[in-house]
Tab-separated table of C-alpha atoms and ligand atoms in Angstrom:
chain	number	residue	atom	x	y	z
A	18	UNK	CA	20.743	-26.967	19.449
A	19	UNK	CA	20.683	-23.511	21.025
A	20	UNK	CA	17.867	-21.554	19.273
A	21	UNK	CA	20.239	-18.608	18.708
A	22	UNK	CA	22.733	-20.858	16.919
A	23	UNK	CA	19.913	-22.314	14.859
A	24	UNK	CA	18.751	-18.804	13.875
A	25	UNK	CA	22.311	-17.840	12.894
A	26	UNK	CA	22.735	-21.016	10.844
A	27	UNK	CA	19.423	-20.536	9.036
A	28	UNK	CA	20.204	-16.881	8.332
A	29	UNK	CA	23.544	-17.909	6.858
A	30	UNK	CA	21.971	-20.582	4.633
A	31	UNK	CA	19.246	-18.189	3.447
A	32	UNK	CA	21.856	-15.518	2.642
A	33	UNK	CA	23.777	-18.033	0.517
A	34	UNK	CA	20.627	-19.095	-1.340
A	35	UNK	CA	19.696	-15.446	-1.934
A	36	UNK	CA	23.142	-14.743	-3.329
A	37	UNK	CA	22.763	-17.647	-5.755
A	38	UNK	CA	19.262	-16.511	-6.728
A	39	UNK	CA	20.516	-12.983	-7.259
A	40	UNK	CA	23.286	-14.192	-9.562
A	41	UNK	CA	20.822	-16.157	-11.671
A	42	UNK	CA	18.350	-13.272	-11.815
A	43	UNK	CA	21.105	-10.890	-12.890
A	44	UNK	CA	22.105	-13.266	-15.669
A	45	UNK	CA	18.490	-13.552	-16.801
A	46	UNK	CA	18.089	-9.781	-16.854
A	47	UNK	CA	21.299	-9.452	-18.829
A	48	UNK	CA	20.124	-12.005	-21.398
A	49	UNK	CA	16.701	-10.402	-21.666
A	50	UNK	CA	18.372	-7.028	-22.104
A	51	UNK	CA	20.397	-8.427	-24.988
A	52	UNK	CA	17.168	-9.614	-26.620
A	53	UNK	CA	15.816	-6.044	-26.360
A	54	UNK	CA	12.414	-7.345	-25.337
A	55	UNK	CA	11.535	-4.191	-23.531
A	56	UNK	CA	11.357	-1.451	-26.088
A	57	UNK	CA	11.535	-2.897	-29.582
A	58	UNK	CA	7.927	-3.994	-29.620
A	59	UNK	CA	6.667	-0.544	-29.161
A	60	UNK	CA	8.180	1.375	-32.009
A	61	UNK	CA	5.401	2.949	-34.036
A	62	UNK	CA	4.641	0.948	-37.171
A	63	UNK	CA	3.983	2.826	-40.352
A	64	UNK	CA	1.254	1.273	-42.457
A	65	UNK	CA	0.283	1.887	-46.082
A	66	UNK	CA	-2.362	4.538	-46.426
A	67	UNK	CA	-5.652	3.767	-48.158
A	68	UNK	CA	-4.293	5.421	-51.318
A	69	UNK	CA	-1.814	2.535	-51.495
A	70	UNK	CA	1.249	4.737	-51.716
A	71	UNK	CA	4.516	3.425	-50.413
A	72	UNK	CA	5.315	4.312	-46.804
A	73	UNK	CA	9.020	3.940	-47.194
A	74	UNK	CA	9.293	7.081	-49.230
A	75	UNK	CA	10.476	9.932	-47.051
A	76	UNK	CA	8.806	12.392	-49.414
A	77	UNK	CA	5.392	10.940	-48.534
A	78	UNK	CA	3.092	13.667	-47.190
A	79	UNK	CA	2.304	13.231	-43.525
A	80	UNK	CA	-1.463	12.850	-43.949
A	81	UNK	CA	-1.258	9.720	-46.115
A	82	UNK	CA	0.968	7.889	-43.680
A	83	UNK	CA	-1.010	6.311	-40.886
A	84	UNK	CA	0.880	5.439	-37.757
A	85	UNK	CA	-0.502	2.616	-35.698
A	86	UNK	CA	0.809	1.131	-32.577
A	87	UNK	CA	1.068	-2.585	-32.173
A	88	UNK	CA	1.493	-4.219	-28.830
A	89	UNK	CA	2.527	-7.865	-28.583
A	90	UNK	CA	-0.106	-10.108	-27.067
A	91	UNK	CA	1.824	-10.642	-23.819
A	92	UNK	CA	1.833	-6.880	-23.326
A	93	UNK	CA	-1.877	-6.630	-23.978
A	94	UNK	CA	-2.538	-9.328	-21.384
A	95	UNK	CA	-0.046	-7.993	-18.898
A	96	UNK	CA	-1.273	-4.388	-19.012
A	97	UNK	CA	-4.920	-5.166	-19.882
A	98	UNK	CA	-6.389	-3.712	-16.697
A	99	UNK	CA	-5.019	-0.268	-17.531
A	100	UNK	CA	-5.289	-0.575	-21.328
A	101	UNK	CA	-9.051	-1.054	-20.871
A	102	UNK	CA	-9.237	2.431	-19.393
A	103	UNK	CA	-10.302	4.836	-22.129
A	104	UNK	CA	-7.837	7.358	-20.637
A	105	UNK	CA	-4.907	5.048	-21.391
A	106	UNK	CA	-5.812	2.576	-24.149
A	107	UNK	CA	-3.342	0.882	-26.477
A	108	UNK	CA	-1.669	4.092	-27.557
A	109	UNK	CA	-1.254	5.237	-23.955
A	110	UNK	CA	0.309	1.903	-23.075
A	111	UNK	CA	2.692	2.147	-25.994
A	112	UNK	CA	3.707	5.614	-24.840
A	113	UNK	CA	4.386	4.269	-21.351
A	114	UNK	CA	6.468	1.479	-22.812
A	115	UNK	CA	8.755	3.861	-24.705
A	116	UNK	CA	8.973	6.381	-21.867
A	117	UNK	CA	12.020	6.951	-19.716
A	118	UNK	CA	11.495	8.287	-16.218
A	119	UNK	CA	14.210	9.320	-13.794
A	120	UNK	CA	13.387	8.868	-10.098
A	121	UNK	CA	15.739	10.896	-7.903
A	122	UNK	CA	15.765	9.615	-4.314
A	123	UNK	CA	14.760	6.031	-3.610
A	124	UNK	CA	13.366	6.627	-0.133
A	125	UNK	CA	9.845	7.123	1.216
A	126	UNK	CA	8.542	8.754	-1.987
A	127	UNK	CA	10.775	7.123	-4.586
A	128	UNK	CA	9.975	3.536	-3.567
A	129	UNK	CA	6.192	3.590	-4.124
A	130	UNK	CA	6.561	5.883	-7.156
A	131	UNK	CA	9.051	3.561	-8.856
A	132	UNK	CA	6.997	0.471	-7.980
A	133	UNK	CA	3.910	1.757	-9.763
A	134	UNK	CA	5.903	3.004	-12.733
A	135	UNK	CA	7.446	-0.454	-13.067
A	136	UNK	CA	4.054	-2.110	-12.772
A	137	UNK	CA	2.634	0.220	-15.415
A	138	UNK	CA	5.376	-0.818	-17.840
A	139	UNK	CA	7.345	2.428	-18.121
A	140	UNK	CA	10.091	1.365	-20.531
A	141	UNK	CA	13.071	2.671	-18.625
A	142	UNK	CA	13.270	3.711	-14.993
A	143	UNK	CA	16.417	5.438	-13.801
A	144	UNK	CA	17.068	5.357	-10.055
A	145	UNK	CA	19.410	7.872	-8.417
A	146	UNK	CA	20.463	7.652	-4.760
A	147	UNK	CA	23.794	7.604	-2.962
A	148	UNK	CA	22.512	6.159	0.303
A	149	UNK	CA	22.360	2.655	1.748
A	150	UNK	CA	19.333	1.007	3.341
A	151	UNK	CA	18.994	1.679	7.063
A	152	UNK	CA	16.755	-0.066	9.592
A	153	UNK	CA	14.976	3.258	10.220
A	154	UNK	CA	13.933	3.379	6.532
A	155	UNK	CA	11.885	0.205	6.549
A	156	UNK	CA	8.609	1.543	7.956
A	157	UNK	CA	8.083	3.547	4.775
A	158	UNK	CA	10.604	2.713	2.065
A	159	UNK	CA	8.616	-0.214	0.778
A	160	UNK	CA	11.065	-1.561	-1.804
A	161	UNK	CA	13.715	-2.205	0.846
A	162	UNK	CA	13.570	-5.269	3.063
A	163	UNK	CA	15.305	-6.280	6.294
A	164	UNK	CA	17.865	-8.243	4.356
A	165	UNK	CA	18.833	-5.152	2.319
A	166	UNK	CA	20.273	-3.226	5.267
A	167	UNK	CA	23.582	-1.554	4.430
A	168	UNK	CA	23.338	-2.276	0.700
A	169	UNK	CA	22.875	0.511	-1.836
A	170	UNK	CA	19.288	1.758	-2.098
A	171	UNK	CA	19.379	1.852	-5.893
A	172	UNK	CA	20.508	-1.786	-6.126
A	173	UNK	CA	17.986	-2.898	-3.513
A	174	UNK	CA	15.178	-1.095	-5.351
A	175	UNK	CA	16.309	-2.185	-8.835
A	176	UNK	CA	16.221	-5.812	-7.718
A	177	UNK	CA	12.576	-5.572	-6.680
A	178	UNK	CA	11.531	-3.528	-9.715
A	179	UNK	CA	13.030	-6.154	-12.019
A	180	UNK	CA	11.044	-8.807	-10.163
A	181	UNK	CA	7.870	-6.755	-10.551
A	182	UNK	CA	8.485	-6.334	-14.274
A	183	UNK	CA	11.262	-8.056	-16.184
A	184	UNK	CA	10.145	-6.371	-19.411
A	185	UNK	CA	11.385	-2.961	-18.407
A	186	UNK	CA	14.880	-1.578	-18.132
A	187	UNK	CA	16.064	-0.347	-14.745
A	188	UNK	CA	19.196	1.781	-14.699
A	189	UNK	CA	20.921	2.562	-11.405
A	190	UNK	CA	23.030	5.583	-10.495
A	191	UNK	CA	24.583	5.049	-7.081
A	192	UNK	CA	25.599	8.688	-6.677
A	193	UNK	CA	24.393	11.942	-5.225
A	194	UNK	CA	22.893	13.958	-8.051
A	195	UNK	CA	24.782	17.251	-8.207
A	196	UNK	CA	25.558	20.078	-10.602
A	197	UNK	CA	28.424	18.162	-12.169
A	198	UNK	CA	26.709	14.859	-12.955
A	199	UNK	CA	23.039	15.848	-13.271
A	200	UNK	CA	22.884	16.715	-16.974
A	201	UNK	CA	24.685	13.583	-18.056
A	202	UNK	CA	22.502	11.329	-15.883
A	203	UNK	CA	19.181	12.929	-16.817
A	204	UNK	CA	19.938	13.202	-20.524
A	205	UNK	CA	17.453	11.156	-22.560
A	206	UNK	CA	14.783	10.914	-19.839
A	207	UNK	CA	11.313	12.299	-20.606
A	208	UNK	CA	10.359	13.135	-17.065
A	209	UNK	CA	11.945	13.530	-13.625
A	210	UNK	CA	10.389	12.673	-10.263
A	211	UNK	CA	11.781	14.634	-7.343
A	212	UNK	CA	11.659	12.183	-4.459
A	213	UNK	CA	14.483	13.783	-2.497
A	214	UNK	CA	14.274	15.283	0.959
A	215	UNK	CA	16.249	18.504	0.785
A	216	UNK	CA	15.946	21.991	-0.661
A	217	UNK	CA	19.267	22.204	-2.576
A	218	UNK	CA	18.252	19.096	-4.553
A	219	UNK	CA	14.848	20.639	-5.317
A	220	UNK	CA	16.417	23.727	-6.915
A	221	UNK	CA	18.992	21.592	-8.703
A	222	UNK	CA	16.265	19.381	-10.180
A	223	UNK	CA	14.135	22.358	-11.146
A	224	UNK	CA	16.918	24.079	-13.055
A	225	UNK	CA	18.006	20.790	-14.594
A	226	UNK	CA	14.489	20.094	-15.898
A	227	UNK	CA	14.146	23.630	-17.261
A	228	UNK	CA	17.436	23.227	-19.141
A	229	UNK	CA	16.469	19.787	-20.450
A	230	UNK	CA	12.948	20.984	-21.297
A	231	UNK	CA	11.239	18.216	-19.366
A	232	UNK	CA	8.696	18.425	-16.555
A	233	UNK	CA	9.401	17.782	-12.899
A	234	UNK	CA	6.936	15.999	-10.628
A	235	UNK	CA	7.861	17.079	-7.172
A	236	UNK	CA	6.673	15.458	-3.944
A	237	UNK	CA	7.368	15.948	-0.273
A	238	UNK	CA	6.216	14.320	2.956
A	239	UNK	CA	6.848	15.144	6.576
A	240	UNK	CA	5.106	14.123	9.786
A	241	UNK	CA	1.436	13.575	8.775
A	242	UNK	CA	1.452	15.885	5.728
A	243	UNK	CA	2.416	15.655	2.111
A	244	UNK	CA	2.474	17.830	-1.011
A	245	UNK	CA	2.683	17.328	-4.729
A	246	UNK	CA	2.870	19.405	-7.916
A	247	UNK	CA	4.161	19.363	-11.505
A	248	UNK	CA	6.568	22.124	-12.433
A	249	UNK	CA	7.550	23.528	-15.817
A	250	UNK	CA	5.223	21.288	-17.741
A	251	UNK	CA	5.645	20.879	-21.445
A	252	UNK	CA	3.259	19.504	-24.094
A	253	UNK	CA	3.545	15.729	-23.664
A	254	UNK	CA	5.921	13.722	-25.800
A	255	UNK	CA	5.563	16.049	-28.762
A	256	UNK	CA	9.254	16.225	-29.434
A	257	UNK	CA	8.756	18.125	-32.674
A	258	UNK	CA	6.545	20.848	-31.236
A	259	UNK	CA	8.027	24.046	-29.896
A	260	UNK	CA	8.794	24.025	-26.220
A	261	UNK	CA	6.033	25.581	-24.199
A	262	UNK	CA	5.596	26.098	-20.509
A	263	UNK	CA	2.121	25.529	-19.220
A	264	UNK	CA	2.812	26.160	-15.569
A	265	UNK	CA	5.334	27.778	-13.266
A	266	UNK	CA	8.672	26.223	-12.476
A	267	UNK	CA	9.727	25.694	-8.851
A	268	UNK	CA	11.699	28.948	-8.916
A	269	UNK	CA	8.710	30.897	-10.277
A	270	UNK	CA	6.843	29.883	-7.130
A	271	UNK	CA	9.740	29.885	-4.665
A	272	UNK	CA	12.355	32.318	-6.007
A	273	UNK	CA	14.193	32.235	-2.664
A	274	UNK	CA	14.901	29.199	-0.509
A	275	UNK	CA	13.408	29.093	2.994
A	276	UNK	CA	15.716	29.931	5.926
A	277	UNK	CA	17.667	26.743	6.745
A	278	UNK	CA	16.458	26.682	10.364
A	279	UNK	CA	12.822	26.407	9.210
A	280	UNK	CA	13.391	23.265	7.152
A	281	UNK	CA	12.149	20.053	8.735
A	282	UNK	CA	13.359	16.527	8.089
A	283	UNK	CA	11.897	13.077	8.559
A	284	UNK	CA	14.775	12.061	10.782
A	285	UNK	CA	14.311	15.073	13.063
A	286	UNK	CA	10.537	15.424	13.015
A	287	UNK	CA	9.335	12.007	11.991
A	288	UNK	CA	6.954	10.835	9.293
A	289	UNK	CA	4.044	8.391	9.250
A	290	UNK	CA	4.970	5.679	6.718
A	291	UNK	CA	1.784	5.773	4.607
A	292	UNK	CA	2.094	9.545	3.993
A	293	UNK	CA	5.094	9.323	1.614
A	294	UNK	CA	3.407	6.143	0.345
A	295	UNK	CA	0.392	8.210	-0.733
A	296	UNK	CA	2.390	11.105	-2.179
A	297	UNK	CA	4.851	8.820	-4.019
A	298	UNK	CA	1.911	6.873	-5.429
A	299	UNK	CA	0.294	10.113	-6.616
A	300	UNK	CA	3.587	11.129	-8.237
A	301	UNK	CA	3.456	7.879	-10.199
A	302	UNK	CA	-0.177	8.543	-11.147
A	303	UNK	CA	0.624	12.042	-12.414
A	304	UNK	CA	3.573	10.588	-14.319
A	305	UNK	CA	1.340	7.978	-15.967
A	306	UNK	CA	-1.248	10.662	-16.823
A	307	UNK	CA	1.416	12.940	-18.269
A	308	UNK	CA	3.106	10.212	-20.292
A	309	UNK	CA	-0.165	8.886	-21.699
A	310	UNK	CA	-1.238	12.360	-22.753
A	311	UNK	CA	-4.174	12.763	-20.429
A	312	UNK	CA	-5.646	16.204	-20.862
A	313	UNK	CA	-3.423	19.042	-19.687
A	314	UNK	CA	-6.029	20.632	-17.455
A	315	UNK	CA	-6.316	17.491	-15.414
A	316	UNK	CA	-2.678	17.488	-14.381
A	317	UNK	CA	-1.372	19.227	-11.256
A	318	UNK	CA	0.214	21.981	-13.302
A	319	UNK	CA	0.241	25.333	-11.517
A	320	UNK	CA	-1.605	23.635	-8.673
A	321	UNK	CA	-0.362	22.151	-5.425
A	322	UNK	CA	-2.045	19.170	-3.794
A	323	UNK	CA	-1.818	19.279	-0.007
A	324	UNK	CA	-2.613	16.100	1.899
A	325	UNK	CA	-3.263	16.237	5.646
A	326	UNK	CA	-3.166	12.725	7.043
A	327	UNK	CA	-4.328	13.790	10.463
A	328	UNK	CA	-7.644	15.278	9.312
A	329	UNK	CA	-7.769	13.118	6.179
A	330	UNK	CA	-8.235	16.166	3.988
A	331	UNK	CA	-6.927	16.889	0.526
A	332	UNK	CA	-6.735	20.479	-0.664
A	333	UNK	CA	-5.664	21.742	-4.043
A	334	UNK	CA	-4.414	25.286	-4.132
A	335	UNK	CA	-3.404	27.396	-7.119
A	336	UNK	CA	0.232	28.300	-7.288
A	337	UNK	CA	1.605	31.675	-8.352
A	338	UNK	CA	1.521	31.839	-12.128
A	339	UNK	CA	4.697	31.745	-14.173
A	340	UNK	CA	7.011	34.564	-13.286
A	341	UNK	CA	7.952	36.486	-16.424
A	342	UNK	CA	11.127	37.510	-14.594
A	343	UNK	CA	11.962	34.023	-13.305
A	344	UNK	CA	15.729	33.611	-12.949
A	345	UNK	CA	15.717	30.345	-14.843
A	346	UNK	CA	12.630	29.881	-17.055
A	347	UNK	CA	11.941	33.442	-18.258
A	348	UNK	CA	12.862	34.699	-21.709
A	349	UNK	CA	15.939	36.409	-20.287
A	350	UNK	CA	17.185	34.033	-17.612
A	351	UNK	CA	20.004	35.056	-15.306
A	352	UNK	CA	20.759	31.420	-14.504
A	353	UNK	CA	22.034	29.552	-17.548
A	354	UNK	CA	23.929	26.715	-15.948
A	355	UNK	CA	23.634	24.533	-12.871
A	356	UNK	CA	25.311	26.162	-9.883
A	357	UNK	CA	26.140	25.732	-6.221
A	358	UNK	CA	22.772	24.897	-4.678
A	359	UNK	CA	24.068	24.243	-1.189
A	360	UNK	CA	25.517	27.765	-1.063
A	361	UNK	CA	22.292	29.214	-2.525
A	362	UNK	CA	20.160	27.414	0.099
A	363	UNK	CA	22.740	27.824	2.886
A	364	UNK	CA	22.242	24.198	3.821
A	365	UNK	CA	23.687	20.804	3.007
A	366	UNK	CA	22.025	18.381	0.613
A	367	UNK	CA	23.108	15.537	2.923
A	368	UNK	CA	21.784	15.739	6.414
A	369	UNK	CA	24.461	13.464	7.842
A	370	UNK	CA	27.181	15.882	6.826
A	371	UNK	CA	25.908	18.669	9.000
A	372	UNK	CA	28.408	18.899	11.830
A	373	UNK	CA	28.449	22.149	13.725
A	374	UNK	CA	31.554	23.299	15.505
A	375	UNK	CA	30.606	26.507	17.259
A	376	UNK	CA	31.935	26.067	20.796
A	377	UNK	CA	35.381	26.472	22.321
A	378	UNK	CA	37.059	23.078	22.654
A	379	UNK	CA	37.046	23.152	26.450
A	380	UNK	CA	33.252	23.371	26.515
A	381	UNK	CA	32.943	20.050	24.727
A	382	UNK	CA	33.240	16.609	26.303
A	383	UNK	CA	33.023	13.084	24.943
A	384	UNK	CA	30.245	10.654	25.797
A	385	UNK	CA	32.801	8.491	27.591
A	386	UNK	CA	33.780	11.425	29.763
A	387	UNK	CA	30.143	12.209	30.559
A	388	UNK	CA	29.730	8.622	31.684
A	389	UNK	CA	32.760	8.976	33.943
A	390	UNK	CA	31.332	12.205	35.359
A	391	UNK	CA	28.094	10.382	36.111
A	392	UNK	CA	29.598	7.266	37.636
A	393	UNK	CA	33.078	8.061	38.989
A	394	UNK	CA	32.419	11.087	41.227
A	395	UNK	CA	34.967	13.161	39.298
A	396	UNK	CA	33.760	16.415	40.847
A	397	UNK	CA	33.430	17.404	44.487
A	398	UNK	CA	30.188	19.094	43.474
A	399	UNK	CA	28.541	15.785	42.651
A	400	UNK	CA	27.402	14.346	39.345
A	401	UNK	CA	26.499	16.740	36.539
A	402	UNK	CA	22.949	17.752	35.666
A	403	UNK	CA	22.276	16.364	32.166
A	404	UNK	CA	19.834	18.379	30.064
A	405	UNK	CA	18.503	16.730	26.917
A	406	UNK	CA	17.459	19.271	24.260
A	407	UNK	CA	15.695	16.881	21.867
A	408	UNK	CA	11.917	17.097	21.378
A	409	UNK	CA	9.607	15.793	24.095
A	410	UNK	CA	8.612	12.853	21.887
A	411	UNK	CA	12.220	11.827	21.378
A	412	UNK	CA	12.933	12.216	25.085
A	413	UNK	CA	10.015	9.931	25.887
A	414	UNK	CA	11.337	7.400	23.346
A	415	UNK	CA	14.771	7.028	24.984
A	416	UNK	CA	17.030	9.027	27.314
A	417	UNK	CA	19.987	8.841	29.653
A	418	UNK	CA	18.713	7.868	33.071
A	419	UNK	CA	18.193	10.870	35.320
A	420	UNK	CA	18.491	13.431	32.507
A	421	UNK	CA	16.077	16.369	32.268
A	422	UNK	CA	14.193	17.473	29.171
A	423	UNK	CA	14.314	21.010	27.739
A	424	UNK	CA	13.669	20.938	23.973
A	425	UNK	CA	15.817	23.237	21.849
A	426	UNK	CA	12.728	24.366	19.904
A	427	UNK	CA	11.347	25.921	23.066
A	428	UNK	CA	14.663	27.155	24.426
A	429	UNK	CA	13.984	30.860	24.895
A	430	UNK	CA	14.261	33.484	27.606
A	431	UNK	CA	12.335	31.460	30.186
A	432	UNK	CA	14.618	28.434	29.811
A	433	UNK	CA	17.711	30.668	29.900
A	434	UNK	CA	16.541	32.066	33.225
A	435	UNK	CA	15.867	28.590	34.576
A	436	UNK	CA	19.401	27.486	33.723
A	437	UNK	CA	20.783	30.706	35.236
A	438	UNK	CA	18.931	29.984	38.456
A	439	UNK	CA	20.236	26.426	38.467
A	440	UNK	CA	23.795	27.699	38.008
A	441	UNK	CA	23.346	30.117	40.910
A	442	UNK	CA	21.618	27.739	43.310
A	443	UNK	CA	23.729	24.619	42.663
A	444	UNK	CA	27.400	23.997	42.051
A	445	UNK	CA	27.037	21.035	39.685
A	446	UNK	CA	28.232	21.112	36.115
A	447	UNK	CA	25.445	21.231	33.514
A	448	UNK	CA	25.882	19.029	30.448
A	449	UNK	CA	23.692	19.487	27.372
A	450	UNK	CA	23.035	16.612	25.029
A	451	UNK	CA	21.019	16.043	21.856
A	452	UNK	CA	20.828	13.371	19.186
A	453	UNK	CA	23.931	14.152	17.124
A	454	UNK	CA	25.646	17.006	18.950
A	455	UNK	CA	24.465	19.985	16.878
A	456	UNK	CA	21.430	21.299	18.767
A	457	UNK	CA	23.178	20.964	22.125
A	458	UNK	CA	25.971	23.201	20.808
A	459	UNK	CA	23.425	25.794	19.705
A	460	UNK	CA	21.871	25.841	23.185
A	461	UNK	CA	25.244	26.070	24.980
A	462	UNK	CA	26.280	28.861	22.581
A	463	UNK	CA	23.092	30.738	23.489
A	464	UNK	CA	23.895	30.292	27.195
A	465	UNK	CA	27.516	31.395	26.816
A	466	UNK	CA	26.222	34.557	25.162
A	467	UNK	CA	23.490	35.056	27.782
A	468	UNK	CA	24.672	34.062	31.286
A	469	UNK	CA	27.335	35.605	33.499
A	470	UNK	CA	30.928	34.706	32.549
A	471	UNK	CA	31.633	33.237	35.963
A	472	UNK	CA	29.335	30.308	35.104
A	473	UNK	CA	30.793	29.471	31.716
A	474	UNK	CA	33.190	26.860	33.101
A	475	UNK	CA	30.273	24.757	34.305
A	476	UNK	CA	28.535	24.442	30.949
A	477	UNK	CA	29.286	21.521	28.614
A	478	UNK	CA	28.119	19.945	25.386
A	479	UNK	CA	28.522	16.265	24.426
A	480	UNK	CA	30.386	15.737	21.144
A	481	UNK	CA	28.275	13.612	18.791
A	482	UNK	CA	25.389	13.509	21.289
A	483	UNK	CA	23.427	10.346	21.965
A	484	UNK	CA	24.772	8.670	18.825
A	485	UNK	CA	28.195	8.737	20.460
A	486	UNK	CA	26.681	7.727	23.799
A	487	UNK	CA	25.350	4.592	22.076
A	488	UNK	CA	28.717	3.910	20.450
A	489	UNK	CA	31.022	4.679	23.358
A	490	UNK	CA	28.986	3.920	26.454
A	491	UNK	CA	25.757	2.001	26.038
A	492	UNK	CA	25.478	-0.325	22.999
A	493	UNK	CA	21.842	-0.985	23.929
A	494	UNK	CA	20.910	2.678	23.541
A	495	UNK	CA	18.858	2.982	20.320
A	496	UNK	CA	20.445	4.866	17.431
A	497	UNK	CA	17.787	6.465	15.280
B	11	ATP	N1	20.776	14.930	-4.541
B	11	ATP	C1	20.419	13.672	-4.296
B	11	ATP	N2	20.840	12.677	-5.115
B	11	ATP	C2	20.484	11.402	-4.898
B	11	ATP	N3	19.704	11.016	-3.881
B	11	ATP	C3	19.261	11.958	-3.034
B	11	ATP	C4	19.601	13.329	-3.187
B	11	ATP	N4	19.033	14.026	-2.186
B	11	ATP	C5	18.362	13.134	-1.429
B	11	ATP	N5	18.498	11.891	-1.927
B	11	ATP	C6	17.912	10.633	-1.420
B	11	ATP	O1	16.515	10.825	-1.310
B	11	ATP	C7	16.005	9.897	-0.372
B	11	ATP	C8	14.964	10.588	0.451
B	11	ATP	O2	14.388	9.612	1.250
B	11	ATP	P1	13.618	9.924	2.583
B	11	ATP	O3	13.039	11.285	2.516
B	11	ATP	O4	12.635	8.837	2.796
B	11	ATP	O5	14.720	9.986	3.728
B	11	ATP	P2	16.010	9.147	4.143
B	11	ATP	O6	17.162	10.058	3.966
B	11	ATP	O7	16.073	7.838	3.467
B	11	ATP	O8	15.732	8.838	5.672
B	11	ATP	P3	15.832	9.704	7.002
B	11	ATP	O9	15.552	11.132	6.634
B	11	ATP	O10	14.797	9.124	7.894
B	11	ATP	O11	17.227	9.494	7.503
B	11	ATP	C9	17.190	9.390	0.454
B	11	ATP	O12	17.400	8.040	0.152
B	11	ATP	C10	18.351	10.257	-0.006
B	11	ATP	O13	19.571	9.556	-0.015
B	12	ZN	ZN1	10.401	29.733	-13.486
């Protein structure tokens, strides 16, 4: 048998078996859910006080009613390694078991965070993400496997979390968290983990947590660096106590969003897999500390942990204190409801949606047309000069044969002059290309505004960039 046929046949059989396994696991989870194994064990038990008075009487003074927590023996065994810790103990474990944590973003940060929360026995974990698993996610998004490609991230992650711990409840929300759905989704959770990758979502989550009076554990990771802090912290699980901030909220520290052009992203700038692994894991640790009531001073409240994976250094810096005039958490807030965070941050919450259209139509060509220009001698002036404006690292990774590199980040006066010289000394058309067709437009726009009009007709941008090149021209060209 041809080895390729054998591989295909085996993959098909395995997929069928997995489907069957998944159906059975889902049924098991459903049945276990009906039995309420997860949370019922952990309800505080009231015991008679030494005075012998009845505990059922609601008029009983607080001090004569002793509340003890009882864990079933399976739970003691299962969580013994953390129960032994004096910082957690039986009562800490019981608190974890009745806690509900919402993880927003099930990517590089959300995967490790949710894994450890599931392992620790957090009673309910909510997972929010609208995205599906992509091959480029797998080097860091450790709950997703090769076989999960193209399926929803929340379902992929929920599957694994349920296998890690079938005694917890995992709730999935396959949506983008936004101003309309956020309050309904987050209602009832004790804590939110911000594991997203964009600024509008950070402000949305901050305001949401302020309104719901719950803390926000916010993480971020890019390239070799990561950061972590807890915002708007409230006295732990003391539902009856008055609401008190102990640290600044995200808006106290960052009242204004950064300019959109300064914001980096993993897909544009890259990220080393273990970095979000470390930060997501620390988010879970802070969550466990917070939920088990570990001393306030020991939490990252009003402090920012900065991890540098290149130097292997960890720094903790103090954040600005609470702002008494904060727009959302001060005594007289100007923001009283969730708003339009994309407009506030002047950027989209979904990177894929960003599609610039800033050039006249005649300056834009398709990837197919560029290929024809390169191969069919369409112009008497010879094939076009192709200039790739992605970073040097990306250019080294893959490129159109014969193209030149001139990264957009460094495209200033010097590069403008170089292109001007090229336009003067040669008659070829110059075609700019980037990954998705946004940066190349920005560069061509700059040139149209900077070089003599007589040259404008020789400048082009490729619609959809190298992604379209891979789709229309070269199926072997890597899409990343
Ligand atoms: N408002 C939001 N609601 C729900 N999920 C969100 C929201 N904002 C971001 N996310 C999710 O947060 C996750 C962040 O993951 P990560 O930073 O690892 O990047 P990615 O988008 O998966 O990958 P890449 O940036 O490499 O394309 C993504 O899965 C994204 O879909
Ligand atoms: Zn504030």
